[in-house]
Coordinates of C-alpha atoms in Angstrom, one line a residue:
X300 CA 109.8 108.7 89.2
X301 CA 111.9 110.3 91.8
X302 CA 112.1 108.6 95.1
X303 CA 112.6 111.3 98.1
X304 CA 112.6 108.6 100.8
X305 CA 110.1 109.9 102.5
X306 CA 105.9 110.8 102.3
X307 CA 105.6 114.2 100.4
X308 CA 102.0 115.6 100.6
X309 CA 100.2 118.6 99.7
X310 CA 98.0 119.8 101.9
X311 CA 96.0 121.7 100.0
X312 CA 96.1 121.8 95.7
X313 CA 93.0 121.7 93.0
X314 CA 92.0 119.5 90.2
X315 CA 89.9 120.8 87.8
X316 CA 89.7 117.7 85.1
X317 CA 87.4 119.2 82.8
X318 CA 88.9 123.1 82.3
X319 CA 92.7 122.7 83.9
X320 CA 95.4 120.5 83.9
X321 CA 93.6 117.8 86.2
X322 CA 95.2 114.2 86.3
X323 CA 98.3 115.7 84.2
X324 CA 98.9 117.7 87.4
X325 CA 98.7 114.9 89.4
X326 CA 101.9 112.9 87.0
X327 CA 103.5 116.2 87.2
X328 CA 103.5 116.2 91.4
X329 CA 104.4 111.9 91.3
X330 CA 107.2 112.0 89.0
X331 CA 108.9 115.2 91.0
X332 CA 108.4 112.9 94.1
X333 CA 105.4 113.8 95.7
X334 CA 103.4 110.3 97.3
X335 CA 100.0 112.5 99.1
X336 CA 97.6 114.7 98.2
X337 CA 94.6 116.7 99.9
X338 CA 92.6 117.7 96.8
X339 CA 90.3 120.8 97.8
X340 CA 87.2 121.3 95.6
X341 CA 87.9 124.4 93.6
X342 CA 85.1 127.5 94.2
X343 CA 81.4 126.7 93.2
X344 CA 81.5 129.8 90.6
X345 CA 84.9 129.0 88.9
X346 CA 82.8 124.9 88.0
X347 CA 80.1 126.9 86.4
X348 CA 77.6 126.3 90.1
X349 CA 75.1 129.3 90.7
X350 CA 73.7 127.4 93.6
X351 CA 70.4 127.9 95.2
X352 CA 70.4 125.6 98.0
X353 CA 72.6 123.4 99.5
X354 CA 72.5 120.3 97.2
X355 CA 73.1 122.5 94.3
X356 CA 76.8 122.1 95.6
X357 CA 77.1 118.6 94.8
X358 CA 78.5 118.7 91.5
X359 CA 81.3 120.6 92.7
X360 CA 82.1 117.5 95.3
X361 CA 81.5 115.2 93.0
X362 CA 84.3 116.7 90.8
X363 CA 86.3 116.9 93.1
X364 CA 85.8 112.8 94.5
X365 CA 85.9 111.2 90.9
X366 CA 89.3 113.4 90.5
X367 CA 90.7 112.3 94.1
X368 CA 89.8 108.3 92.9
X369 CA 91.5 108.7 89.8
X370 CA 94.7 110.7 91.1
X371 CA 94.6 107.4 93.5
X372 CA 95.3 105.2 90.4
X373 CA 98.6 107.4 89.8
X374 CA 100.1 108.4 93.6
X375 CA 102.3 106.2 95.3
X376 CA 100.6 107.3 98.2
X377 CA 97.0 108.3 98.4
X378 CA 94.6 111.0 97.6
X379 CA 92.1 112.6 99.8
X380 CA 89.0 114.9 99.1
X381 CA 88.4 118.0 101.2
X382 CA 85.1 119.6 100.2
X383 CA 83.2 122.8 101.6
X384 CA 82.0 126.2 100.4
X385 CA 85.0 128.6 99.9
X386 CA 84.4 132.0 102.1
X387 CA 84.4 134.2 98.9
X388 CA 81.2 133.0 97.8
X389 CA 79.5 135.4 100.1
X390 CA 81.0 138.2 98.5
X391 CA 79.6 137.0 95.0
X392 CA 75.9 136.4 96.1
X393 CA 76.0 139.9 98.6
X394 CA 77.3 142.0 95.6
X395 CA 76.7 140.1 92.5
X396 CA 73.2 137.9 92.9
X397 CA 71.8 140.3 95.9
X398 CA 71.5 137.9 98.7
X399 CA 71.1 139.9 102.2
X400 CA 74.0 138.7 104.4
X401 CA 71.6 136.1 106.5
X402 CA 70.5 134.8 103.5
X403 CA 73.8 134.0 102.0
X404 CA 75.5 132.6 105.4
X405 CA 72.3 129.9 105.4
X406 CA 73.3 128.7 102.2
X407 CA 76.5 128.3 102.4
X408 CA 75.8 126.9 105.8
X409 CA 73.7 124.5 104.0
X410 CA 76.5 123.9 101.7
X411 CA 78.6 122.8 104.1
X412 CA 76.4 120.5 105.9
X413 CA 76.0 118.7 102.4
X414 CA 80.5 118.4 102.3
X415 CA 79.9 117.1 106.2
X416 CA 77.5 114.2 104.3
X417 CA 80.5 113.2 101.9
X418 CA 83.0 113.5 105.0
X419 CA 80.5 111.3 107.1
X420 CA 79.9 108.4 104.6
X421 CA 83.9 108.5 104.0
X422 CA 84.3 109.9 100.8
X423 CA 86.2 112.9 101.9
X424 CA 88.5 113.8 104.6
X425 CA 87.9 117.0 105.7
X426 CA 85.9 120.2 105.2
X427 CA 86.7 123.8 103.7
X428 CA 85.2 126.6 105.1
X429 CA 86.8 130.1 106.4
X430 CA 86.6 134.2 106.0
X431 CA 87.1 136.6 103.6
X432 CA 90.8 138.1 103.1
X433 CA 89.5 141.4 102.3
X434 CA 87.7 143.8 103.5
X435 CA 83.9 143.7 103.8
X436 CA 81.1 145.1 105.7
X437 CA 80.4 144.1 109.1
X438 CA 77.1 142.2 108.2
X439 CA 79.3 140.4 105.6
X440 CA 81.7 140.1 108.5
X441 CA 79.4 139.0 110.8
X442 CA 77.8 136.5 108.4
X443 CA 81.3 134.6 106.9
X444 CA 81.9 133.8 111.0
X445 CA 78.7 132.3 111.1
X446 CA 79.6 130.1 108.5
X447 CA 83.1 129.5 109.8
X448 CA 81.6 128.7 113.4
X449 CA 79.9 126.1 111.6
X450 CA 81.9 124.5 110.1
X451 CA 83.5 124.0 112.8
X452 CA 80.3 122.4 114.3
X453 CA 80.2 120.2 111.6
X454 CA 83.6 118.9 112.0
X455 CA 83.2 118.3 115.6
X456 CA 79.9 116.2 115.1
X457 CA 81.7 114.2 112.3
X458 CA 84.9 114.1 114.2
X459 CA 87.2 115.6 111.4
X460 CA 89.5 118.4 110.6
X461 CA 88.5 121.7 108.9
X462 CA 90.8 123.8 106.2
X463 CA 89.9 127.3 106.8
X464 CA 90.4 130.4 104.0
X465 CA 91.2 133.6 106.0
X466 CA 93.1 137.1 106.1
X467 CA 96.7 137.1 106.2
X468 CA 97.5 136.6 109.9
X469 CA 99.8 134.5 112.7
X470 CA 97.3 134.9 115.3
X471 CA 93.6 132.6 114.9
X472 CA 93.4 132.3 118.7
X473 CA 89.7 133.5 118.1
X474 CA 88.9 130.7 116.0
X475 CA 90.9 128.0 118.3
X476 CA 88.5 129.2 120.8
X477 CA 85.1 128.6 118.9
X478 CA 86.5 125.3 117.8
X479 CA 87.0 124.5 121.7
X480 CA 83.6 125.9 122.3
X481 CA 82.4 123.7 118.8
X482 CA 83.9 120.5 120.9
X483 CA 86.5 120.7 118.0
X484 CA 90.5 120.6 118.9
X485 CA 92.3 123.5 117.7
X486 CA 95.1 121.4 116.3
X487 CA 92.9 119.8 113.8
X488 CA 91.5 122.9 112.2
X489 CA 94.3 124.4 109.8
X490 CA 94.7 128.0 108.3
X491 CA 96.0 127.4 104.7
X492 CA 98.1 129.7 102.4
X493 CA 99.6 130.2 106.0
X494 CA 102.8 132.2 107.2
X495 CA 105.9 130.0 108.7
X496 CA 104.3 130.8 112.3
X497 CA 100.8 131.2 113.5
X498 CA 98.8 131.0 116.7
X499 CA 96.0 129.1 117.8
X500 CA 95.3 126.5 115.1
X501 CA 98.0 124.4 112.6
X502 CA 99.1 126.2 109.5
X503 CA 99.6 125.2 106.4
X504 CA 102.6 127.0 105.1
X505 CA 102.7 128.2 101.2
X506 CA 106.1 126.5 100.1
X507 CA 108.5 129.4 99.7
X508 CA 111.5 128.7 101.3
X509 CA 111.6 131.9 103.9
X510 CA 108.2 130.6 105.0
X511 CA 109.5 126.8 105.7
X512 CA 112.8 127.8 107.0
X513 CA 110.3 129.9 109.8
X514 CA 108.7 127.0 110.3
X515 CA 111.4 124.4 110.8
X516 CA 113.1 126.6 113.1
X517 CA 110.1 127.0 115.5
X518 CA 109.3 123.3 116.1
X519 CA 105.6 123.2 116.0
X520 CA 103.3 121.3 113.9
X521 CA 102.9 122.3 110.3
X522 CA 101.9 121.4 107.0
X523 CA 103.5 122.3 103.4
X524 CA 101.2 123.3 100.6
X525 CA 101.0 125.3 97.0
X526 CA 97.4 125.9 96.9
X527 CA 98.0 125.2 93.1
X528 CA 94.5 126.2 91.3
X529 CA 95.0 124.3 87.8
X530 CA 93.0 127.6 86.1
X531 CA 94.1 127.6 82.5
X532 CA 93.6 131.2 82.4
X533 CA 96.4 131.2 85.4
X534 CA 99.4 129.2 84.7
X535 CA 101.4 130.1 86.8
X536 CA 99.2 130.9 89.9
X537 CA 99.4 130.1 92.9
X538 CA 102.4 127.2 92.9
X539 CA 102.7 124.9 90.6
X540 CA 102.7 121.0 91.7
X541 CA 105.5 120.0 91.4
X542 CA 106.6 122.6 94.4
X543 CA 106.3 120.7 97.4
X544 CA 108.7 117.7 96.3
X545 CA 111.2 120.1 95.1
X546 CA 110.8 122.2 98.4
X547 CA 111.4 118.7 100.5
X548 CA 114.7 117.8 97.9
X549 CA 115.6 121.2 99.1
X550 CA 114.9 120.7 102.6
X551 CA 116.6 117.4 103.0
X552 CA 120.1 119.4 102.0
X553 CA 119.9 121.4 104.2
X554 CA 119.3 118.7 106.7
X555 CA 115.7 119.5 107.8
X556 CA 114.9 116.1 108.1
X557 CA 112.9 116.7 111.2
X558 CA 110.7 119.4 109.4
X559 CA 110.5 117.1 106.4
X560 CA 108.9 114.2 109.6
X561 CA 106.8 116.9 110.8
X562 CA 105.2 118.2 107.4
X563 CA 104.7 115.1 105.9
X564 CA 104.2 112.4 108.5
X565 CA 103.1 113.6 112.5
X566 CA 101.2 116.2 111.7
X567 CA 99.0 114.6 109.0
X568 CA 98.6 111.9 111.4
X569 CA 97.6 114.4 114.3
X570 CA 95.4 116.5 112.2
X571 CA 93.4 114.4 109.8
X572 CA 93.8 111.1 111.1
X573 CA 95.8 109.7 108.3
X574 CA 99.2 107.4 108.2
X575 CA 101.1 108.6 105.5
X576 CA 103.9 105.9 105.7
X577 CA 101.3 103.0 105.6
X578 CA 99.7 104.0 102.9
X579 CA 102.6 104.2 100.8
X580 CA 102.2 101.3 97.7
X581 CA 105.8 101.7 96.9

């Protein structure tokens, strides 16, 4: 087990224990000296989920809660669930299952308010919600923000963060402003696979070392992440999980040790809530 000295966490990874690499992912990201996880629920569609309504999602959550408890058994740290309805499902019911728009944003609305049940009786940390990345009609367009918006409801209500999917961008002062209107503060809601600068919310940055360096350098909150899927069919996409502690071994050469603080410690603490130092077992 490598000791780094300090709380590494992912902010944002998969487990898929019954088609990826699951727990065996989880050793991997210990032993390289990684203490925290967030453990997103992978995309209803990739867990075999056609749903139909909103509790039709909870097999998804539940996957993704009985893998956070066991990756608990392995961390030095802790593990914590983040559940919602990923933002490309609109794009397979639109096009593939021939939902109109408003009937595909009211179920992954409903979706979403079924994550904000698991969130509410403590069994997940946050929700997932977002946009597409690519380019869609405006209805579509139109529809995804509805769902985003609402999330960002839900979090408010509940009083937790949100992880948002988006387009490639360093500017969300749009969505920092519906989170304000929501009742929501902009620093908890957090654009992952983010850049090493962004506006208006927190971003998660994707561990390559141009994007960290960015985001040393600048000073603000930020989070570190691989957004590692654990798809069989996809080794080596998108990072693997041992990343992050090797990108914090690098990052403590080159004496980042306040980046390393900020990543790892203030801004979990400021976003979600969580103390990563206290809940360190060892």
């Amino acid at each position: 087990m490598n000791d780094l000295g300090t709380p590494v966490l992912d902010n944002h990874l998969h487990l898929d224990p019954e088609h990826g690499r699951g727990i065996e992912a989880v050793k991997d990201f210990a032993r390289s000296g990684g203490t925290h996880l967030f453990v997103v629920n992978k995309p209803s569609w990739l867990l075999g989920v056609e749903a139909e309504k909103g509790d039709d999602f909870r097999m998804t959550f539940d996957t993704t809660v009985e893998v956070g408890a066991r990756a608990n058994e392995i961390l030095p740290g802790k593990a914590w669930p983040v559940l919602g309805v990923h933002p490309g499902l609109i794009s397979k019911l639109v096009d593939d299952r021939g939902y109109p728009p408003a009937d595909a944003r009211d179920l992954m609305q409903a979706g979403l308010e079924v994550a904000n049940e698991y969130v509410a009786a403590g069994s997940a940390i946050a929700l997932k919600s977002g946009r597409p990345h690519y380019d869609v009609a405006d209805e579509v367009w139109n529809a995804s923000n509805a769902v985003l918006r609402r999330a960002l409801e839900l979090g408010a209500e509940t009083g937790c963060a949100v992880q948002l999917h988006t387009e490639g961008t360093d500017d969300l002062t749009d969505v920092a402003e519906w989170a304000e209107d929501a009742g929501l503060a902009p620093e908890r809601v957090v654009k992952h696979y983010a850049g090493g600068k962004l506006s208006g919310v927190t971003p998660s940055v994707m561990s390559e070392k141009e994007r960290l360096t960015v985001a040393v350098e600048r000073g603000e909150p930020f989070l570190m992440e691989t957004d590692f899927v654990d798809d069989p069919d996809r080794p080596g996409a998108v990072m693997g999980p041992k990343t992050v502690p090797r990108r914090v071994s690098w990052m403590q050469e080159r004496g980042y040790d306040d980046g390393i603080r900020t990543a790892h410690v203030s801004t979990p603490e400021r976003v979600y809530g969580v103390d990563t130092l206290e809940t360190l077992s060892r």
